[in-house]
Short mmCIF file of C-alpha atoms in Angstrom, two decimals:
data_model
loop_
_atom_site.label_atom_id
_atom_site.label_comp_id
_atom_site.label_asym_id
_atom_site.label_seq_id
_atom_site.Cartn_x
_atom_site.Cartn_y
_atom_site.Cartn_z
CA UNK T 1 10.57 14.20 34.22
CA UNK T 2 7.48 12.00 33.96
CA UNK T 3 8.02 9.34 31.05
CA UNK T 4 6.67 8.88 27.73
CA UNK T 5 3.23 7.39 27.49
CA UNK T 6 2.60 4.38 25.15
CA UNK T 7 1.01 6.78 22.81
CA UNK T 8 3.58 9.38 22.71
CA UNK T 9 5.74 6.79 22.25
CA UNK T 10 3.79 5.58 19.49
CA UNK T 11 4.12 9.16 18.38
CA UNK T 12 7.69 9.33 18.54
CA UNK T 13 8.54 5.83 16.99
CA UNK T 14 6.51 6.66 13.82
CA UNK T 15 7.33 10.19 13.08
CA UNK T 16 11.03 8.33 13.53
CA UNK T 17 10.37 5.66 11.31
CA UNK T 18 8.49 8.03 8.29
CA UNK T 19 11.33 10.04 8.46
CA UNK T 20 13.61 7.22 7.96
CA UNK T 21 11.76 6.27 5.13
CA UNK T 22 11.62 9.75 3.54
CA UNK T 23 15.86 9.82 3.89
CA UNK T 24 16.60 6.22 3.09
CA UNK T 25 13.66 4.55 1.44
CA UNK T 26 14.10 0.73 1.16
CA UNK T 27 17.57 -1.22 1.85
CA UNK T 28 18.71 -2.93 -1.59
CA UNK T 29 19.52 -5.77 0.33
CA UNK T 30 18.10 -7.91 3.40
CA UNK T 31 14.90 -5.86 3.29
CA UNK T 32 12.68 -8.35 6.47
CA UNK T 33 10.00 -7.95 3.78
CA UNK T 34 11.74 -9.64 0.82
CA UNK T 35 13.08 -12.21 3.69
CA UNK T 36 9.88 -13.05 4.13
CA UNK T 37 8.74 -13.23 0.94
CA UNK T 38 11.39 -15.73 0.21
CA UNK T 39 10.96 -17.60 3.34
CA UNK T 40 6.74 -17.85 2.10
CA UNK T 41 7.73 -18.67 -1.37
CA UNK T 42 9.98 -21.35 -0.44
CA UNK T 43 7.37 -22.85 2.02
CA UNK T 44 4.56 -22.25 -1.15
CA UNK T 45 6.34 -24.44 -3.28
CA UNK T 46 6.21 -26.92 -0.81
CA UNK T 47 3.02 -27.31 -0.17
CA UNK T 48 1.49 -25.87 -3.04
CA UNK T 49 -1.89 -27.83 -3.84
CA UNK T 50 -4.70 -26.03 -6.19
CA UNK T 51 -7.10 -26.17 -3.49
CA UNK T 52 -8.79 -23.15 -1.06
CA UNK T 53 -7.61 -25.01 2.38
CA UNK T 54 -4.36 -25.62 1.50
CA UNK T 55 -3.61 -22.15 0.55
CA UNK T 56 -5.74 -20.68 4.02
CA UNK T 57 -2.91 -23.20 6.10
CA UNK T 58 -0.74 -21.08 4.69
CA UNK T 59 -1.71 -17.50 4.54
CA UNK T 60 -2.60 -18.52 8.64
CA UNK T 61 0.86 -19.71 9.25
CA UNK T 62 2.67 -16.67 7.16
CA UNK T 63 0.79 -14.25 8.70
CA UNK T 64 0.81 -15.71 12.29
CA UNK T 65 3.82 -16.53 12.43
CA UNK T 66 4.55 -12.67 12.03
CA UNK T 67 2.28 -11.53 14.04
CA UNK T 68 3.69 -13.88 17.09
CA UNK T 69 7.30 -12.44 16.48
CA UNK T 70 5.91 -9.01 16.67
CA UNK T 71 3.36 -9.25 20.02
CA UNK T 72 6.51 -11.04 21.22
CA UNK T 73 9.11 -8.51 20.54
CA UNK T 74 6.35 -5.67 21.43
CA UNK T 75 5.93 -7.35 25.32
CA UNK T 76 9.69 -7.40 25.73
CA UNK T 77 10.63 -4.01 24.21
CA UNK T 78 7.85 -2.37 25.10
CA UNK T 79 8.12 -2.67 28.78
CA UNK T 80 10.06 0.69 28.21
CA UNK T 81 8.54 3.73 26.54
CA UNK T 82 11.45 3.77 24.78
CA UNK T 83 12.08 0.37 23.73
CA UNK T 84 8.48 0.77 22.78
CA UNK T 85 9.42 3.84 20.61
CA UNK T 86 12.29 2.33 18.82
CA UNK T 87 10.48 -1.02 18.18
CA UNK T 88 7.52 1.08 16.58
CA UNK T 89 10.18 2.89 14.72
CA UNK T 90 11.84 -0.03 13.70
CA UNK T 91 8.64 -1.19 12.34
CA UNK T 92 7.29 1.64 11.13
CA UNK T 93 10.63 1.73 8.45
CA UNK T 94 10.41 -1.83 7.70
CA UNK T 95 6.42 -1.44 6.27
CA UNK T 96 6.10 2.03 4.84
CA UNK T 97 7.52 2.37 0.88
CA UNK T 98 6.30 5.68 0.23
CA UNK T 99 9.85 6.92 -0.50
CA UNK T 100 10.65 3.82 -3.02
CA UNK T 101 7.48 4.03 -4.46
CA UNK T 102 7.84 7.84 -5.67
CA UNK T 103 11.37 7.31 -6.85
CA UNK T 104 10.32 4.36 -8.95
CA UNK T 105 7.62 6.32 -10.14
CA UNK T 106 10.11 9.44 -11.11
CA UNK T 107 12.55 6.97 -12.59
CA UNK T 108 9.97 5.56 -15.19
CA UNK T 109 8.48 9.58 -15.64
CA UNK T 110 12.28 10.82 -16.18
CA UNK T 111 12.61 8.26 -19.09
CA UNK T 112 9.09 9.38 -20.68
CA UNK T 113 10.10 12.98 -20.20
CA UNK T 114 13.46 11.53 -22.30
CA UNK T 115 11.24 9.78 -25.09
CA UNK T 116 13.12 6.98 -23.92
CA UNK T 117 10.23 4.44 -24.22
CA UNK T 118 12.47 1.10 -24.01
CA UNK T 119 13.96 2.22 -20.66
CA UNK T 120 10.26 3.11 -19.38
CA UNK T 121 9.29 -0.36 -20.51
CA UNK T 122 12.11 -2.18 -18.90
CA UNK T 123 11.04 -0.16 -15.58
CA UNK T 124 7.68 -0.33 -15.23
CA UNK T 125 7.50 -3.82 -13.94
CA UNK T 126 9.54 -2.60 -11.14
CA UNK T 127 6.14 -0.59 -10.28
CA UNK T 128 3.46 -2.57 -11.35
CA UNK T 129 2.75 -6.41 -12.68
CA UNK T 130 1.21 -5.01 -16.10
CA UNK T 131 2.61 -6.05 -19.79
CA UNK T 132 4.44 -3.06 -20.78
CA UNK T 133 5.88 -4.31 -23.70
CA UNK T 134 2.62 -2.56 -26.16
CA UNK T 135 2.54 0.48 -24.00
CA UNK T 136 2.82 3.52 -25.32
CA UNK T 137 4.40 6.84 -23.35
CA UNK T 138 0.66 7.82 -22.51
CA UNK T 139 -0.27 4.37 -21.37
CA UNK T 140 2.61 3.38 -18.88
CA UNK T 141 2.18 6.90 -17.57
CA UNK T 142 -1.82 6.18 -17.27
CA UNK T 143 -0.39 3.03 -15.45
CA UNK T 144 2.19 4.61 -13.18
CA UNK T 145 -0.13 7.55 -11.62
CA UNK T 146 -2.96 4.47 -11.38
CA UNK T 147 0.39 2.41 -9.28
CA UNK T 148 1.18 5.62 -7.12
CA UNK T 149 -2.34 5.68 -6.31
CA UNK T 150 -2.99 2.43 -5.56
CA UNK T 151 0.38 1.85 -3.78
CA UNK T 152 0.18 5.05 -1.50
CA UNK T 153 -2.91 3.01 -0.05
CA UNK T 154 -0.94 -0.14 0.25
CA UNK T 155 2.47 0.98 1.05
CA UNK T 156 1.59 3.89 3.38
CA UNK T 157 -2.18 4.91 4.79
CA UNK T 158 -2.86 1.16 5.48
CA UNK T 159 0.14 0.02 7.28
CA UNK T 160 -0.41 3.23 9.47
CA UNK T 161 -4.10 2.76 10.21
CA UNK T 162 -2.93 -1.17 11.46
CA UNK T 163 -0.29 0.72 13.44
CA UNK T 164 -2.80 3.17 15.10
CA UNK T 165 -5.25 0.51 15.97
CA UNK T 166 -2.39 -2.65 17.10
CA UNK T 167 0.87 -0.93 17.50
CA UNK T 168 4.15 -2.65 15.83
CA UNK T 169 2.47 -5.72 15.66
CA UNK T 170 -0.59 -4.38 13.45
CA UNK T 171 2.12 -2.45 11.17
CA UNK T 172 4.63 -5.78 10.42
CA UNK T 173 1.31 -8.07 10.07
CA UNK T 174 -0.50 -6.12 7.92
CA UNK T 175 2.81 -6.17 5.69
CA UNK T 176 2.76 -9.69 5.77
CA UNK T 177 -0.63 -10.13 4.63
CA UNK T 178 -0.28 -7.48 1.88
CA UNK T 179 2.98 -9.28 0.50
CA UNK T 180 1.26 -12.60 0.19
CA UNK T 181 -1.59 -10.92 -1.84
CA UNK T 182 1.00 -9.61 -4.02
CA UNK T 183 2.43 -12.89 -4.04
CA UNK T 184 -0.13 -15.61 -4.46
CA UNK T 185 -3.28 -13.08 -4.46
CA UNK T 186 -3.21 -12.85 -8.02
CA UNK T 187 -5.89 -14.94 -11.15
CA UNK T 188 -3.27 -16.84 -12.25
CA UNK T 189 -4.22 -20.61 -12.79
CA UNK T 190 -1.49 -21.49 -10.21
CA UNK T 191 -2.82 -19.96 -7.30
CA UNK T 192 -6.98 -19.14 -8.09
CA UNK T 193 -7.69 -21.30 -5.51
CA UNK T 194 -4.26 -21.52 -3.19
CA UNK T 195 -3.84 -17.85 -3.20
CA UNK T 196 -8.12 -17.08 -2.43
CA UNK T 197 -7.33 -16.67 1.06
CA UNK T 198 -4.53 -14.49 1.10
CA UNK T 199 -6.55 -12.26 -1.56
CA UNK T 200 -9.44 -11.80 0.52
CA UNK T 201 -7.34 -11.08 3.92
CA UNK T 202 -5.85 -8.56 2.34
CA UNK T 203 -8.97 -7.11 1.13
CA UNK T 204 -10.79 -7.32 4.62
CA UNK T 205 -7.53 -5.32 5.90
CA UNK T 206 -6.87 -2.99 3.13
CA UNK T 207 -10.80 -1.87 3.74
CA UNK T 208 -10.78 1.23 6.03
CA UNK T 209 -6.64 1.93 4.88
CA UNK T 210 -8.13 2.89 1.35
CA UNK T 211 -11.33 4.56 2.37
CA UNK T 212 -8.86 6.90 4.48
CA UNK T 213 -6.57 7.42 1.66
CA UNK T 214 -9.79 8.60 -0.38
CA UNK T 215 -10.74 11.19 2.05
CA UNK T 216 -6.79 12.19 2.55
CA UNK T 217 -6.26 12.70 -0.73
CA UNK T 218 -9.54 15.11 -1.27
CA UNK T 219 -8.46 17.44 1.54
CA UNK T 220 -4.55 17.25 -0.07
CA UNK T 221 -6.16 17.66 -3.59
CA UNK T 222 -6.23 21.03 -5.40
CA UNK T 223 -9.26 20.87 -6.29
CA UNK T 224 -11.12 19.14 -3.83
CA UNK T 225 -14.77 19.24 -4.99
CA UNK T 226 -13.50 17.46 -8.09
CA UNK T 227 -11.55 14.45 -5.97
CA UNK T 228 -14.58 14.55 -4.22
CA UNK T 229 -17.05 13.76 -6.84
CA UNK T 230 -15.10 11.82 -9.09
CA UNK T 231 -14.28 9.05 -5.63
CA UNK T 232 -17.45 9.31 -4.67
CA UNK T 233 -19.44 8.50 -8.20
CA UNK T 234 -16.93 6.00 -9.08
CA UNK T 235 -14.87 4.66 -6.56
CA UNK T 236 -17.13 1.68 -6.07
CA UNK T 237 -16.99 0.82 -10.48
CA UNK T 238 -13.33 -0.28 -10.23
CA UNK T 239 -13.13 -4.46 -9.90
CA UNK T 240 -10.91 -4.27 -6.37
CA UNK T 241 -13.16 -3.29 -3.28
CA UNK T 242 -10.40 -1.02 -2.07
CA UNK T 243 -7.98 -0.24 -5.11
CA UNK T 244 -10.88 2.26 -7.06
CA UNK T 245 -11.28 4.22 -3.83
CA UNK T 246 -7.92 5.77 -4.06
CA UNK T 247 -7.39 5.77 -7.80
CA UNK T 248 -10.89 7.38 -8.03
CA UNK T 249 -9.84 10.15 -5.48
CA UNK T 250 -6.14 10.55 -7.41
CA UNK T 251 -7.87 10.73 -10.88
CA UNK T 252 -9.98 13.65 -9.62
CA UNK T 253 -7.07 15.25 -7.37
CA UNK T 254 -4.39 15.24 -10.05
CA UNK T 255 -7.52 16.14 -13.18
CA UNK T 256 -7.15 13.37 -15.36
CA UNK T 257 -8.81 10.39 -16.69
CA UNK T 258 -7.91 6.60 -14.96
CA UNK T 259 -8.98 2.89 -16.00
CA UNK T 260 -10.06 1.12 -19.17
CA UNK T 261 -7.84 -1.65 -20.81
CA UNK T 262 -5.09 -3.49 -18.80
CA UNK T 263 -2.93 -6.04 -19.92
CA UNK T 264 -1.17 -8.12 -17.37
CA UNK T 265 0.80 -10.80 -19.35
CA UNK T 266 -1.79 -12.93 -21.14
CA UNK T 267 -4.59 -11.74 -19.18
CA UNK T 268 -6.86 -8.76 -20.81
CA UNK T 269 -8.96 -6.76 -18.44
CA UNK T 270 -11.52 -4.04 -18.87
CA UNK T 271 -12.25 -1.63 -16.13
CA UNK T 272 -14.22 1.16 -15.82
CA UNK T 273 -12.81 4.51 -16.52
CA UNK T 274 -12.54 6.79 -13.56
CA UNK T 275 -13.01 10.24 -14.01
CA UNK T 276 -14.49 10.04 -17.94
CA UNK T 277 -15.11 13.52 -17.95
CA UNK T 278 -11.36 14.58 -17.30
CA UNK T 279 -8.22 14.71 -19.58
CA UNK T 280 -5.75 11.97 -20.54
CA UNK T 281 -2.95 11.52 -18.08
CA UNK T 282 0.22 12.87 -19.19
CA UNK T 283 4.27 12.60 -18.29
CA UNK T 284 3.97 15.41 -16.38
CA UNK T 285 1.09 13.75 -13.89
CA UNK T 286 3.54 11.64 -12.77
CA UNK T 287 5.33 14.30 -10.57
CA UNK T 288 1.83 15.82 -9.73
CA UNK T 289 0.44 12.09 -8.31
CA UNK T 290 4.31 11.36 -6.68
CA UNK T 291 3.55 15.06 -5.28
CA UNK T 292 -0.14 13.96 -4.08
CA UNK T 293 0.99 10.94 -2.85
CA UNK T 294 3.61 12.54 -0.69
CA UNK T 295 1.04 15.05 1.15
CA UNK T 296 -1.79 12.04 1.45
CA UNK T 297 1.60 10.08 3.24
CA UNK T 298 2.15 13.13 5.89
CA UNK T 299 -1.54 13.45 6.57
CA UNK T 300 -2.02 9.75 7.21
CA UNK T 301 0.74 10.19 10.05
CA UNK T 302 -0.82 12.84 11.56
CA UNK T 303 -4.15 11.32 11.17
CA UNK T 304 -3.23 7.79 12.71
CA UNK T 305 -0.92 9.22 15.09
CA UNK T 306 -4.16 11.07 16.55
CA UNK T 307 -6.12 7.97 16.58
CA UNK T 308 -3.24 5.63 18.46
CA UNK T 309 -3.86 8.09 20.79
CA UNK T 310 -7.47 7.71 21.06
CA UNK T 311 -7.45 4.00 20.88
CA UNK T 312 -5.07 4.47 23.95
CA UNK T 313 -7.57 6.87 25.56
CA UNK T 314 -9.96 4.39 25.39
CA UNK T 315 -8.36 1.31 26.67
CA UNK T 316 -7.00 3.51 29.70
CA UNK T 317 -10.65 4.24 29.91
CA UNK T 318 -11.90 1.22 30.07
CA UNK T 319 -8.77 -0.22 32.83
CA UNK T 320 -10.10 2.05 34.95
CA UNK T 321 -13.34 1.48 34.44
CA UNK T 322 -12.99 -1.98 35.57
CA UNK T 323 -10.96 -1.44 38.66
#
């Protein structure tokens, strides 16, 4: 029996690891992404200074420090095809939320479905950092398909494209630098200057993650001349260089209309609207975009599955070449 290759064990160890996600989502407790984010928040506050060095020092040492354990853990367990399959499985689990994101999503949709506004309210910042306390039912659900879209890039399509192109250590860093954006990425006076490194890492390698989701979410759309257009004409209006591309593409998969006034906390902002020509979202295009968002997931397997396998091609290639 000849043994697995590195990229059909790359194969095996993320079909293994979606599928683990799909059945048991995110652990409650001792999730390795919350234990980092505690371990970087504890070393933010102490060496927080409101200054653009300071805060590159640390996104460098966050995100190395990751990426070491990871190229470390890949050249011992991936001597084996299938050491390397279970550590890309292992991996693959740890950085993919698809499956939390959804039921989150569902949650908040069950309670608008109830005209239970309060519990939708008290919810939503489970999903999203927005102010839901003026929200209306129309509005959080306006801001939970705009979260599934946005977070079906984050949570799923990019970690997989880092996966196809570096393996377990491309998944678990690109999770690292996505979690410091979330953490320290953000305008707040606090960290506009200490968090301006990990913002723009995370934009540099969110870039081709949310281009692909755009395209996977046209072909998975029911409607795909509409997706088309609409991500297409206005992808490139929303603020983020990567965020608009997939909420464009959900606004004109799902049929409605995305953007305009946000309210995170004390800070107003004013986006374009995506889509102007479609309808208002509703409660019910919260099960259509957790629907949407599920399909986009399975293509982006298949899709970076395919190119792990190229990249492998390639690099075999290329040995031989030199020989």
């Amino acid at each position: 029996m000849r043994p697995l290759t590195r990229a059909a064990a790359y194969a095996l160890g993320a079909a293994a690891g979606y599928l683990a996600d799909a059945r048991f989502a995110d652990p409650r407790r001792g999730h390795p992404v919350a234990v980092f984010g505690s371990a970087a928040a504890r070393l933010e506050r102490r060496i927080h200074r409101d200054d653009r060095a300071v805060g590159t020092a640390f996104t460098a040492l966050c995100v190395g420090a990751v990426a070491a354990g990871a190229v470390a853990a890949d050249r011992t367990l991936g001597r084996r095809p299938l050491g390397r399959a279970a550590l890309t499985a292992a991996a693959t689990w740890t950085v993919l939320g698809g499956t939390s994101l959804t039921r989150e999503a569902r949650t908040i949709g069950r309670s608008l479905a109830a005209h239970d506004l309060a519990a939708a309210r008290e919810r939503l910042p489970h999903l999203c950092g927005r102010d839901p306390s003026a929200l209306d039912e129309q509005q959080i659900a306006r801001a939970v398909v705009e979260s599934v879209a946005e977070n079906t890039a984050d949570a799923v399509v990019n970690a997989l494209v880092w996966g196809a192109l570096a393996g377990a250590p491309g998944l678990l860093a690109f999770r690292a630098v996505n979690t410091l954006d979330a953490m320290v990425g953000h305008r707040s006076p606090r960290h506009v200057r200490f968090g301006w490194a990990s913002a723009r890492l995370d934009d540099v390698a969110g870039w081709p993650g949310a281009r692909l989701t755009a395209l996977l979410t046209v072909a998975a759309a029911p409607e795909p001349r509409t997706a088309w257009r609409v991500w297409r004409r206005d992808g490139s209006a929303h603020p983020s260089p990567n965020a608009g591309q997939a909420e464009s593409a959900f606004a004109g998969a799902v049929g409605v209309r995305l953007g305009g006034t946000l309210r995170y906390g004390s800070r107003v902002e004013h986006r374009p609207v995506l889509g102007g020509e479609l309808r208002p979202v509703t409660v019910d295009d919260i099960e259509r975009a957790c629907r949407l968002s599920r399909r986009v997931g399975l293509l982006a397997l298949g899709t970076t599955v395919a190119g792990h396998a190229v990249v492998q091609a390639l690099k075999a290639g290329k040995r031989r070449g030199s020989a």
